[in-house]
Short mmCIF file of C-alpha atoms in Angstrom, two decimals:
data_model
loop_
_atom_site.label_atom_id
_atom_site.label_comp_id
_atom_site.label_asym_id
_atom_site.label_seq_id
_atom_site.Cartn_x
_atom_site.Cartn_y
_atom_site.Cartn_z
CA UNK A 1 0.54 0.02 0.16
CA UNK A 2 1.43 3.46 -0.66
CA UNK A 3 0.23 7.04 0.50
CA UNK A 4 0.83 10.02 -0.23
CA UNK A 5 1.66 12.52 2.26
CA UNK A 6 1.57 15.88 2.91
CA UNK A 7 3.03 18.34 5.52
CA UNK A 8 2.16 22.28 5.08
CA UNK A 9 1.55 22.92 9.18
CA UNK A 10 4.81 25.59 9.29
CA UNK A 11 7.48 26.66 6.70
CA UNK A 12 8.27 23.27 4.70
CA UNK A 13 5.92 22.35 1.81
CA UNK A 14 6.71 18.44 1.33
CA UNK A 15 4.60 15.11 -0.03
CA UNK A 16 6.34 11.87 -0.06
CA UNK A 17 4.85 8.51 -1.26
CA UNK A 18 5.62 6.01 1.14
CA UNK A 19 5.24 2.16 0.56
CA UNK A 20 5.98 -0.96 2.05
CA UNK A 21 9.21 -1.23 1.37
CA UNK A 22 9.69 2.61 2.81
CA UNK A 23 10.20 5.88 1.40
CA UNK A 24 9.74 6.46 -2.56
CA UNK A 25 9.72 9.83 -2.39
CA UNK A 26 10.32 13.16 -0.21
CA UNK A 27 10.02 16.23 -1.06
CA UNK A 28 10.11 19.41 0.62
CA UNK A 29 10.54 22.61 -0.39
CA UNK A 30 11.80 25.22 2.84
CA UNK A 31 10.88 28.37 2.86
CA UNK A 32 13.23 30.97 2.45
CA UNK A 33 10.54 34.09 3.26
CA UNK A 34 11.30 34.14 6.97
CA UNK A 35 14.99 34.93 7.10
CA UNK A 36 14.31 39.00 7.32
CA UNK A 37 11.65 38.78 9.29
CA UNK A 38 13.84 36.36 12.00
CA UNK A 39 10.71 33.71 12.36
CA UNK A 40 8.38 32.33 10.90
CA UNK A 41 5.19 34.70 9.84
CA UNK A 42 2.14 32.92 9.58
CA UNK A 43 0.51 34.86 6.67
CA UNK A 44 3.90 34.61 4.22
CA UNK A 45 3.94 30.66 4.79
CA UNK A 46 0.41 29.99 4.02
CA UNK A 47 1.05 32.01 0.96
CA UNK A 48 4.19 30.26 -0.24
CA UNK A 49 2.59 27.04 0.85
CA UNK A 50 -0.24 28.05 -1.71
CA UNK A 51 2.54 28.59 -4.39
CA UNK A 52 4.60 25.81 -3.74
CA UNK A 53 2.14 23.43 -2.90
CA UNK A 54 1.05 21.54 -6.74
CA UNK A 55 4.82 21.58 -7.72
CA UNK A 56 5.60 19.67 -4.68
CA UNK A 57 3.16 17.40 -4.64
CA UNK A 58 3.83 16.53 -8.29
CA UNK A 59 7.27 15.83 -7.87
CA UNK A 60 6.85 13.73 -4.90
CA UNK A 61 3.96 11.26 -7.14
CA UNK A 62 7.01 11.51 -10.32
CA UNK A 63 9.55 10.40 -8.51
CA UNK A 64 7.59 7.67 -7.07
CA UNK A 65 7.20 6.30 -9.96
CA UNK A 66 3.85 8.13 -10.87
CA UNK A 67 1.69 5.17 -9.93
CA UNK A 68 -1.55 6.83 -8.22
CA UNK A 69 -1.07 6.31 -4.98
CA UNK A 70 -3.39 3.65 -2.73
CA UNK A 71 -4.48 6.93 -0.01
CA UNK A 72 -3.63 10.17 0.88
CA UNK A 73 -2.77 11.39 4.25
CA UNK A 74 -1.98 14.63 5.20
CA UNK A 75 -1.11 16.89 8.34
CA UNK A 76 -4.87 18.43 10.28
CA UNK A 77 -2.54 19.44 12.99
CA UNK A 78 -1.03 20.95 15.16
CA UNK A 79 0.02 24.54 13.88
CA UNK A 80 -0.49 27.20 12.16
CA UNK A 81 -4.03 27.15 10.87
CA UNK A 82 -3.49 28.69 7.60
CA UNK A 83 -0.99 26.94 6.53
CA UNK A 84 -2.09 23.85 7.67
CA UNK A 85 -5.06 24.50 5.60
CA UNK A 86 -3.20 24.18 2.39
CA UNK A 87 -1.96 21.09 2.92
CA UNK A 88 -5.01 19.30 4.01
CA UNK A 89 -7.11 21.08 1.69
CA UNK A 90 -4.83 19.87 -1.42
CA UNK A 91 -4.71 16.36 -0.19
CA UNK A 92 -8.45 15.26 0.24
CA UNK A 93 -9.07 16.79 -2.81
CA UNK A 94 -6.50 14.76 -4.07
CA UNK A 95 -7.96 11.71 -2.11
CA UNK A 96 -11.72 12.79 -3.18
CA UNK A 97 -10.18 12.24 -7.22
CA UNK A 98 -8.88 9.14 -6.92
CA UNK A 99 -11.29 7.81 -5.01
CA UNK A 100 -8.89 6.68 -2.32
CA UNK A 101 -9.32 6.73 1.40
CA UNK A 102 -7.41 9.60 2.81
CA UNK A 103 -5.88 9.99 6.31
CA UNK A 104 -6.02 12.94 8.62
CA UNK A 105 -2.35 13.05 10.46
CA UNK A 106 -1.71 14.53 14.45
CA UNK A 107 2.19 16.91 12.90
CA UNK A 108 3.56 15.71 16.41
CA UNK A 109 2.19 11.87 16.15
CA UNK A 110 4.25 12.25 12.04
CA UNK A 111 7.32 12.59 14.61
CA UNK A 112 6.80 10.69 17.10
CA UNK A 113 6.08 7.37 14.49
CA UNK A 114 8.68 8.54 12.32
CA UNK A 115 11.77 6.60 13.99
CA UNK A 116 10.14 3.73 12.94
CA UNK A 117 11.09 4.28 9.12
CA UNK A 118 14.75 4.18 9.91
CA UNK A 119 16.35 0.51 10.70
CA UNK A 120 16.81 -0.19 13.34
CA UNK A 121 13.58 1.41 14.09
CA UNK A 122 12.39 1.33 18.07
CA UNK A 123 9.75 -1.41 18.90
CA UNK A 124 7.40 -0.47 21.24
CA UNK A 125 6.87 0.89 24.11
CA UNK A 126 9.54 3.40 23.93
CA UNK A 127 9.98 7.15 25.11
CA UNK A 128 9.50 9.62 22.57
CA UNK A 129 11.16 13.57 22.72
CA UNK A 130 9.97 15.49 20.16
CA UNK A 131 11.68 18.67 20.35
CA UNK A 132 11.03 21.23 17.42
CA UNK A 133 10.63 25.09 16.91
CA UNK A 134 7.10 25.06 17.65
CA UNK A 135 7.18 21.97 20.18
CA UNK A 136 8.92 20.22 23.48
CA UNK A 137 7.02 17.03 24.53
CA UNK A 138 8.07 13.52 25.73
CA UNK A 139 6.02 10.57 25.49
CA UNK A 140 5.74 7.09 26.43
CA UNK A 141 4.74 5.49 23.42
CA UNK A 142 2.69 2.30 24.39
CA UNK A 143 1.54 1.73 20.97
CA UNK A 144 0.38 2.75 17.58
CA UNK A 145 -2.56 5.25 18.47
CA UNK A 146 -1.64 5.14 22.75
CA UNK A 147 0.67 7.59 23.37
CA UNK A 148 1.24 8.93 27.46
CA UNK A 149 2.10 12.54 27.61
CA UNK A 150 5.24 13.01 30.35
CA UNK A 151 6.08 16.77 30.08
CA UNK A 152 6.01 19.22 27.77
CA UNK A 153 7.15 22.85 27.78
CA UNK A 154 5.65 25.16 30.23
CA UNK A 155 6.79 27.90 27.84
CA UNK A 156 8.81 28.77 24.40
CA UNK A 157 9.86 25.32 22.84
CA UNK A 158 13.39 24.74 22.87
CA UNK A 159 13.33 25.28 18.73
CA UNK A 160 12.37 28.94 19.57
CA UNK A 161 15.03 29.41 22.16
CA UNK A 162 17.29 28.00 20.20
CA UNK A 163 15.58 30.83 17.53
CA UNK A 164 15.88 33.54 19.61
CA UNK A 165 19.77 33.54 20.48
CA UNK A 166 20.80 33.68 17.19
CA UNK A 167 18.82 36.49 16.98
CA UNK A 168 20.11 38.22 19.77
CA UNK A 169 23.26 37.27 18.70
CA UNK A 170 22.29 38.25 15.21
CA UNK A 171 23.09 34.61 13.48
CA UNK A 172 20.24 34.48 11.08
CA UNK A 173 17.17 32.29 10.79
CA UNK A 174 16.58 29.23 11.13
CA UNK A 175 18.63 29.64 14.65
CA UNK A 176 19.28 25.96 15.70
CA UNK A 177 22.31 25.09 13.03
CA UNK A 178 23.61 28.17 13.27
CA UNK A 179 24.32 27.86 16.68
CA UNK A 180 24.75 24.41 16.10
CA UNK A 181 27.36 25.05 14.47
CA UNK A 182 28.96 27.81 16.58
CA UNK A 183 28.64 26.45 19.34
CA UNK A 184 31.51 23.86 18.08
CA UNK A 185 34.09 26.27 18.38
CA UNK A 186 32.77 27.91 22.05
CA UNK A 187 33.70 26.35 25.78
CA UNK A 188 30.40 25.18 27.18
CA UNK A 189 30.80 25.75 30.60
CA UNK A 190 31.72 29.48 30.43
CA UNK A 191 28.80 30.77 31.15
CA UNK A 192 26.79 28.95 33.90
CA UNK A 193 23.27 29.50 32.04
CA UNK A 194 20.36 28.30 34.59
CA UNK A 195 19.08 24.69 34.11
CA UNK A 196 15.24 25.07 34.75
CA UNK A 197 13.65 22.45 36.03
CA UNK A 198 9.55 23.11 36.54
CA UNK A 199 6.84 20.12 37.85
CA UNK A 200 6.43 17.13 36.94
CA UNK A 201 9.04 16.57 33.83
CA UNK A 202 8.51 19.51 32.78
CA UNK A 203 10.67 21.80 30.36
CA UNK A 204 10.66 25.62 30.57
CA UNK A 205 13.23 27.71 28.00
CA UNK A 206 11.98 30.96 28.91
CA UNK A 207 14.35 31.89 31.88
CA UNK A 208 17.13 30.30 29.95
CA UNK A 209 16.84 33.11 26.68
CA UNK A 210 15.73 35.75 29.14
CA UNK A 211 19.43 34.48 31.25
CA UNK A 212 21.38 34.76 27.75
CA UNK A 213 20.05 37.95 27.14
CA UNK A 214 21.35 39.18 30.20
CA UNK A 215 24.23 37.98 30.37
CA UNK A 216 24.96 39.65 26.35
CA UNK A 217 23.73 43.12 28.33
CA UNK A 218 26.37 42.19 30.98
CA UNK A 219 29.88 44.68 31.13
CA UNK A 220 32.14 41.74 29.49
CA UNK A 221 29.47 39.05 28.11
CA UNK A 222 31.68 35.89 26.57
CA UNK A 223 32.02 35.35 23.03
CA UNK A 224 29.94 34.53 20.65
CA UNK A 225 30.76 30.56 20.28
CA UNK A 226 31.22 30.60 24.35
CA UNK A 227 27.75 31.78 24.74
CA UNK A 228 26.19 29.71 21.87
CA UNK A 229 27.94 26.66 23.46
CA UNK A 230 26.82 27.36 26.89
CA UNK A 231 23.14 28.41 26.01
CA UNK A 232 23.83 24.69 23.82
CA UNK A 233 25.08 22.48 26.61
CA UNK A 234 22.14 23.85 29.14
CA UNK A 235 19.23 23.24 26.80
CA UNK A 236 20.64 19.60 26.18
CA UNK A 237 21.04 19.02 29.81
CA UNK A 238 17.48 19.75 30.40
CA UNK A 239 16.81 17.26 27.95
CA UNK A 240 18.38 14.63 28.57
CA UNK A 241 18.17 14.69 32.05
CA UNK A 242 14.35 15.00 31.76
CA UNK A 243 14.64 11.52 29.44
CA UNK A 244 16.70 10.11 32.00
CA UNK A 245 14.41 10.79 34.91
CA UNK A 246 11.03 9.69 32.70
CA UNK A 247 13.32 6.33 31.61
CA UNK A 248 13.48 6.17 35.73
CA UNK A 249 9.69 6.78 36.31
CA UNK A 250 8.41 4.40 33.55
CA UNK A 251 10.75 1.37 33.73
CA UNK A 252 11.38 2.30 29.75
CA UNK A 253 14.64 1.48 28.38
CA UNK A 254 14.23 3.06 24.49
CA UNK A 255 14.16 6.96 23.37
CA UNK A 256 13.87 8.36 20.41
CA UNK A 257 14.59 11.72 19.19
CA UNK A 258 12.30 13.68 16.81
CA UNK A 259 11.51 16.89 15.64
CA UNK A 260 13.72 19.85 14.64
CA UNK A 261 16.31 20.12 17.05
CA UNK A 262 16.48 16.42 16.76
CA UNK A 263 19.39 17.37 14.47
CA UNK A 264 21.40 19.33 17.03
CA UNK A 265 24.77 17.78 17.05
CA UNK A 266 25.29 17.87 21.29
CA UNK A 267 21.92 16.30 21.73
CA UNK A 268 22.54 13.98 18.63
CA UNK A 269 25.72 12.96 21.08
CA UNK A 270 24.79 13.30 24.65
CA UNK A 271 20.93 10.94 24.08
CA UNK A 272 22.95 8.01 23.60
CA UNK A 273 25.42 8.41 26.55
CA UNK A 274 22.40 7.73 29.03
CA UNK A 275 22.30 4.60 29.58
CA UNK A 276 19.44 3.87 27.35
CA UNK A 277 18.57 2.40 23.70
CA UNK A 278 18.88 5.06 21.72
CA UNK A 279 17.39 5.89 17.85
CA UNK A 280 18.12 9.21 16.19
CA UNK A 281 16.70 9.49 13.02
CA UNK A 282 18.86 11.19 10.13
CA UNK A 283 19.28 14.58 9.76
CA UNK A 284 16.76 15.08 6.96
CA UNK A 285 13.87 13.34 8.62
CA UNK A 286 14.14 16.02 11.83
CA UNK A 287 12.81 18.84 10.15
CA UNK A 288 8.92 18.89 8.89
CA UNK A 289 8.83 16.15 5.77
CA UNK A 290 6.03 14.71 4.28
CA UNK A 291 7.33 11.27 4.63
CA UNK A 292 6.64 10.90 8.13
CA UNK A 293 3.08 11.95 7.93
CA UNK A 294 2.65 9.37 4.85
CA UNK A 295 4.27 6.75 7.07
CA UNK A 296 2.16 7.97 9.90
CA UNK A 297 -1.42 7.78 8.10
CA UNK A 298 -0.16 4.51 6.33
CA UNK A 299 -0.16 3.15 9.97
CA UNK A 300 -3.28 4.32 10.53
CA UNK A 301 -4.73 2.40 7.54
CA UNK A 302 -3.64 -0.45 7.78
CA UNK A 303 -4.91 -0.73 10.98
CA UNK A 304 -8.15 0.21 10.05
CA UNK A 305 -8.23 3.89 10.23
CA UNK A 306 -9.38 6.86 8.07
CA UNK A 307 -11.03 9.81 8.10
CA UNK A 308 -14.77 11.54 6.58
CA UNK A 309 -14.01 14.08 3.59
CA UNK A 310 -15.68 16.32 5.54
CA UNK A 311 -13.33 16.27 8.53
CA UNK A 312 -11.66 19.96 9.40
CA UNK A 313 -8.62 20.61 10.58
CA UNK A 314 -7.47 20.59 14.40
CA UNK A 315 -4.99 23.71 15.17
CA UNK A 316 -4.70 22.69 18.72
CA UNK A 317 -4.61 18.65 18.18
CA UNK A 318 -3.14 16.72 20.96
CA UNK A 319 -1.62 13.90 20.24
CA UNK A 320 -3.63 10.77 21.19
CA UNK A 321 -6.40 12.65 21.44
CA UNK B 1 -22.22 11.26 -19.84
CA UNK B 2 -21.67 14.88 -19.43
CA UNK B 3 -18.70 16.57 -19.25
CA UNK B 4 -18.60 18.71 -16.57
CA UNK B 5 -16.41 21.56 -14.42
CA UNK B 6 -16.35 22.34 -10.45
CA UNK B 7 -15.48 25.66 -9.10
CA UNK B 8 -14.78 26.59 -5.89
CA UNK B 9 -15.19 29.92 -4.42
CA UNK B 10 -14.00 30.82 -1.06
CA UNK B 11 -13.22 33.99 -1.33
CA UNK B 12 -16.34 35.67 0.90
CA UNK B 13 -18.31 34.98 3.71
CA UNK B 14 -20.36 32.92 1.21
CA UNK B 15 -18.58 29.91 0.34
CA UNK B 16 -20.36 28.20 -2.83
CA UNK B 17 -19.35 24.68 -4.80
CA UNK B 18 -20.91 24.81 -8.24
CA UNK B 19 -20.46 21.96 -10.72
CA UNK B 20 -21.23 23.81 -15.03
CA UNK B 21 -22.29 21.38 -17.57
CA UNK B 22 -23.04 22.56 -21.62
CA UNK B 23 -27.10 23.18 -20.32
CA UNK B 24 -27.07 23.42 -16.23
CA UNK B 25 -25.60 24.48 -13.01
CA UNK B 26 -25.81 23.40 -10.19
CA UNK B 27 -24.81 24.94 -6.78
CA UNK B 28 -24.04 24.11 -3.00
CA UNK B 29 -23.49 27.61 -0.71
CA UNK B 30 -22.93 28.63 2.65
CA UNK B 31 -22.72 32.08 4.89
CA UNK B 32 -20.00 30.94 7.18
CA UNK B 33 -16.73 31.93 9.70
CA UNK B 34 -15.04 28.84 9.22
CA UNK B 35 -14.92 25.44 7.99
CA UNK B 36 -14.96 25.28 4.55
CA UNK B 37 -12.21 22.66 4.05
CA UNK B 38 -15.13 20.40 5.22
CA UNK B 39 -17.60 21.27 3.20
CA UNK B 40 -16.00 21.28 -1.00
CA UNK B 41 -14.97 18.00 -1.30
CA UNK B 42 -18.53 16.62 -0.29
CA UNK B 43 -20.83 19.42 -1.98
CA UNK B 44 -17.95 18.86 -5.12
CA UNK B 45 -18.97 15.47 -5.09
CA UNK B 46 -22.84 16.21 -4.45
CA UNK B 47 -23.18 18.94 -7.11
CA UNK B 48 -21.87 16.54 -10.02
CA UNK B 49 -24.12 14.20 -9.10
CA UNK B 50 -27.11 16.19 -9.55
CA UNK B 51 -25.95 17.20 -12.63
CA UNK B 52 -25.82 13.13 -13.63
CA UNK B 53 -22.42 12.92 -13.12
CA UNK B 54 -19.36 12.24 -10.61
CA UNK B 55 -16.17 13.26 -10.05
CA UNK B 56 -14.94 11.19 -12.83
CA UNK B 57 -16.82 12.97 -15.12
CA UNK B 58 -14.93 16.67 -14.50
CA UNK B 59 -13.15 17.77 -17.64
CA UNK B 60 -11.74 21.15 -15.70
CA UNK B 61 -11.05 22.68 -12.43
CA UNK B 62 -12.28 26.10 -11.72
CA UNK B 63 -11.56 28.39 -8.55
CA UNK B 64 -11.98 32.13 -7.62
CA UNK B 65 -8.57 32.93 -7.13
CA UNK B 66 -9.77 36.25 -4.75
CA UNK B 67 -9.75 38.70 -3.79
CA UNK B 68 -11.15 38.39 -0.86
CA UNK B 69 -10.49 36.45 2.92
CA UNK B 70 -6.59 35.05 2.25
CA UNK B 71 -7.15 31.83 4.33
CA UNK B 72 -10.57 30.93 2.04
CA UNK B 73 -9.46 31.71 -0.98
CA UNK B 74 -6.59 29.29 -0.26
CA UNK B 75 -8.67 26.52 0.65
CA UNK B 76 -10.25 27.06 -2.53
CA UNK B 77 -7.50 26.96 -5.17
CA UNK B 78 -5.74 24.21 -3.02
CA UNK B 79 -8.49 22.20 -3.59
CA UNK B 80 -8.87 22.85 -6.83
CA UNK B 81 -5.11 21.93 -7.31
CA UNK B 82 -5.33 19.19 -5.39
CA UNK B 83 -8.64 18.09 -7.68
CA UNK B 84 -6.96 19.04 -11.17
CA UNK B 85 -3.83 16.73 -10.61
CA UNK B 86 -5.91 13.68 -9.10
CA UNK B 87 -7.81 13.85 -12.49
CA UNK B 88 -5.74 14.72 -14.77
CA UNK B 89 -7.44 17.64 -15.81
CA UNK B 90 -6.60 21.81 -16.31
CA UNK B 91 -7.28 24.54 -13.76
CA UNK B 92 -9.19 28.04 -14.94
CA UNK B 93 -8.96 30.69 -12.39
CA UNK B 94 -11.50 33.86 -11.77
CA UNK B 95 -11.51 36.98 -9.99
CA UNK B 96 -14.11 37.21 -7.58
CA UNK B 97 -14.84 40.37 -8.58
CA UNK B 98 -15.25 40.41 -12.29
CA UNK B 99 -17.37 37.48 -12.12
CA UNK B 100 -19.83 39.12 -10.28
CA UNK B 101 -20.46 41.21 -13.49
CA UNK B 102 -22.51 38.78 -15.46
CA UNK B 103 -25.04 38.99 -12.44
CA UNK B 104 -25.43 42.66 -11.90
CA UNK B 105 -27.87 44.71 -13.67
CA UNK B 106 -26.94 46.33 -17.24
CA UNK B 107 -25.55 50.00 -16.98
CA UNK B 108 -22.53 51.27 -14.71
CA UNK B 109 -21.93 49.11 -12.04
CA UNK B 110 -19.50 48.92 -9.40
CA UNK B 111 -18.49 45.62 -7.41
CA UNK B 112 -17.27 45.62 -3.92
CA UNK B 113 -15.91 43.34 -1.81
CA UNK B 114 -15.82 43.70 1.73
CA UNK B 115 -12.28 43.99 2.69
CA UNK B 116 -12.15 44.91 6.02
CA UNK B 117 -9.95 47.75 7.63
CA UNK B 118 -12.72 50.39 6.52
CA UNK B 119 -11.52 49.03 2.32
CA UNK B 120 -12.78 47.48 0.09
CA UNK B 121 -11.58 45.73 -2.90
CA UNK B 122 -13.49 47.04 -6.08
CA UNK B 123 -13.57 47.21 -9.59
CA UNK B 124 -16.20 49.47 -12.09
CA UNK B 125 -18.11 48.48 -15.14
CA UNK B 126 -19.21 50.62 -17.98
CA UNK B 127 -21.54 48.62 -19.50
CA UNK B 128 -19.23 45.49 -20.38
CA UNK B 129 -16.27 47.82 -20.09
CA UNK B 130 -14.24 47.09 -16.86
CA UNK B 131 -12.87 51.43 -16.52
CA UNK B 132 -11.54 50.57 -13.45
CA UNK B 133 -9.39 47.50 -12.72
CA UNK B 134 -9.47 45.44 -9.33
CA UNK B 135 -8.08 47.03 -6.66
CA UNK B 136 -7.94 48.14 -2.86
CA UNK B 137 -9.11 51.14 -1.32
CA UNK B 138 -11.40 52.94 0.50
CA UNK B 139 -15.21 52.46 0.09
CA UNK B 140 -15.01 56.31 -0.62
CA UNK B 141 -12.40 56.28 -3.53
CA UNK B 142 -14.62 53.31 -5.12
CA UNK B 143 -17.46 55.49 -4.90
CA UNK B 144 -15.89 58.40 -6.32
CA UNK B 145 -15.05 56.63 -9.74
CA UNK B 146 -18.59 56.87 -10.45
CA UNK B 147 -20.84 58.68 -12.04
CA UNK B 148 -24.71 59.00 -10.87
CA UNK B 149 -26.63 56.82 -11.15
CA UNK B 150 -25.17 53.71 -10.81
CA UNK B 151 -25.69 50.44 -8.97
CA UNK B 152 -23.61 48.48 -6.76
CA UNK B 153 -23.07 45.33 -5.97
CA UNK B 154 -21.27 42.53 -3.72
CA UNK B 155 -20.76 42.17 0.01
CA UNK B 156 -18.99 45.21 0.41
CA UNK B 157 -21.89 47.15 -1.26
CA UNK B 158 -24.12 45.94 1.35
CA UNK B 159 -21.92 47.88 4.25
CA UNK B 160 -21.14 50.58 3.05
CA UNK B 161 -24.47 50.96 1.59
CA UNK B 162 -24.69 54.50 2.98
CA UNK B 163 -21.55 55.96 1.08
CA UNK B 164 -22.80 54.42 -1.96
CA UNK B 165 -26.14 55.63 -1.92
CA UNK B 166 -24.74 58.90 -0.88
CA UNK B 167 -22.58 59.64 -4.67
CA UNK B 168 -26.33 58.76 -6.04
CA UNK B 169 -25.64 54.79 -6.35
CA UNK B 170 -28.06 52.13 -5.46
CA UNK B 171 -27.44 48.81 -3.62
CA UNK B 172 -28.23 45.58 -5.05
CA UNK B 173 -28.00 42.90 -2.86
CA UNK B 174 -27.02 39.67 -4.46
CA UNK B 175 -28.46 35.93 -4.17
CA UNK B 176 -25.52 33.72 -2.27
CA UNK B 177 -25.75 31.13 -5.19
CA UNK B 178 -25.36 33.41 -8.54
CA UNK B 179 -21.64 34.36 -8.10
CA UNK B 180 -20.23 30.52 -7.76
CA UNK B 181 -22.69 30.03 -10.81
CA UNK B 182 -21.21 32.94 -12.81
CA UNK B 183 -17.69 31.85 -11.72
CA UNK B 184 -19.02 28.04 -13.26
CA UNK B 185 -20.12 29.13 -16.56
CA UNK B 186 -17.29 31.54 -17.01
CA UNK B 187 -14.84 28.51 -15.90
CA UNK B 188 -16.59 26.42 -18.62
CA UNK B 189 -15.95 28.30 -21.01
CA UNK B 190 -12.67 29.18 -20.60
CA UNK B 191 -11.97 25.28 -20.14
CA UNK B 192 -14.25 24.36 -23.68
CA UNK B 193 -11.61 27.60 -24.77
CA UNK B 194 -8.84 25.99 -24.09
CA UNK B 195 -7.65 28.40 -21.95
CA UNK B 196 -7.04 25.36 -18.92
CA UNK B 197 -3.64 26.04 -17.18
CA UNK B 198 -1.40 23.14 -15.60
CA UNK B 199 -3.09 23.00 -11.78
CA UNK B 200 1.00 23.96 -10.50
CA UNK B 201 -0.20 27.57 -12.35
CA UNK B 202 -3.00 28.60 -10.18
CA UNK B 203 -2.37 31.58 -8.31
CA UNK B 204 -3.77 33.79 -5.95
CA UNK B 205 -5.19 37.00 -6.31
CA UNK B 206 -4.31 39.35 -3.01
CA UNK B 207 -4.28 42.65 -3.92
CA UNK B 208 -2.96 43.45 -0.16
CA UNK B 209 0.37 42.42 0.88
CA UNK B 210 0.59 40.29 4.03
CA UNK B 211 1.13 42.25 7.39
CA UNK B 212 4.57 41.64 8.21
CA UNK B 213 7.94 43.42 8.94
CA UNK B 214 11.85 42.69 9.13
CA UNK B 215 13.04 41.75 12.18
CA UNK B 216 15.10 44.50 13.21
CA UNK B 217 19.42 43.58 12.88
CA UNK B 218 21.86 43.79 14.93
CA UNK B 219 23.47 41.77 17.85
CA UNK B 220 22.45 42.60 21.65
CA UNK B 221 24.71 44.41 23.13
CA UNK B 222 24.99 47.42 25.65
CA UNK B 223 25.32 49.97 23.43
CA UNK B 224 22.57 48.50 20.19
CA UNK B 225 19.84 48.18 24.00
CA UNK B 226 20.71 51.80 24.38
CA UNK B 227 20.26 52.92 21.17
CA UNK B 228 17.00 51.05 20.71
#
């Protein structure tokens, strides 16, 4: 069974065809228009999606051999509603035109299940750290469709903190890869940034971001490389500490990374040092992509679940709800 | 089986879907604040069935490109692009202002759609001749284009009725469905005339830029903080 997956929840217009043998095509158009704004502008994102959706879908179909898919899946939320609506509306029309099932997919579940596309893939149950520019959450993934939220950010997402620090340092956008690169040349112990520890297994990055700001406004701030390295170390410490605590609490010994911040070099190293079996996706599958949506949709369809063509988007959809 | 064209019109507060054949048009429409994405495809299937066919009989897909509500118009465009790719048929885009000319009375006609922020999307006709192309203007500017007597139609004419009447115009309220019907008929003619295009080429008509300002650049330091 081949499934076309479409993802437009933020600033990537993405489409992919996934079949029994894996990913047959994976086309992503990353929007450059947001760079001068220092962050994603929702209206510009939606405009760029509608300009590219046809081209991206056509390319994904052609690269997969041009066959008609057996189903179409699309992100229905969470995300920027104007952006989600583009891919979602196109996907339903594609499914109706082909006369095949449509599956509305939760964007976070797409990320959460994306490690299952890899070899080796984690078996259920496993811990999943989904960490990106819009989300930071830790789940116990018990089985397909049954996910327990163990902790989430109470303020900024980790990726958002990376972007804001990059903006303070005038590094450019998106900030994650730029901070990561500069941090590689800096001393992570130079600045003692805080490691916030809110309740449960939650995360908090707002105070850390404020601490970076205060440091840059101090009389003798460290070099940009040292600031990046120290900030990144603090973020990764917070993420990994929660993973360790979650493993102790649940007894789960497997952890999978997902989301754009999973491309961070330090996090990818540190996750292997926690005494758990760690599954780290290739960098290309960390950021938003159509393959994860096609894959999640395919798994749900194989489990007998599809969506009606009169369904709507769900901008604040919780995983497992 | 008759060849059909399906039209999506989601630019305004009344959304509609129509199917047109050579001899008939079937429509569905609803005044709606949100949720267009849940209506369009079921309606498309229904209007095709009403004309005795199905989506397999569709030879072209039509969408209102705008101007209108940004999010709304993109829902219709995206559905049109998706349906046309799946069916391997061409698309044609009409604009939500000039399409309404065919449903308005003869003579001088001002078409106005509410663009919020005390503005309208408007264009003006003298008979069948467009004398002012679609623009994003204050309603007072739009009515100043016209010589009395004239007819004003569209949602904006209803919202700014006093402005229209102060200039010697008469507001003609349109029924909900005719705009979509007119779009479908225009699209039918365009598709049959070979004016259809590849789905990927269907572009929105916004008339108004996105409301976004570039961020201030420069590294955060004590000095730059003092200057800001």
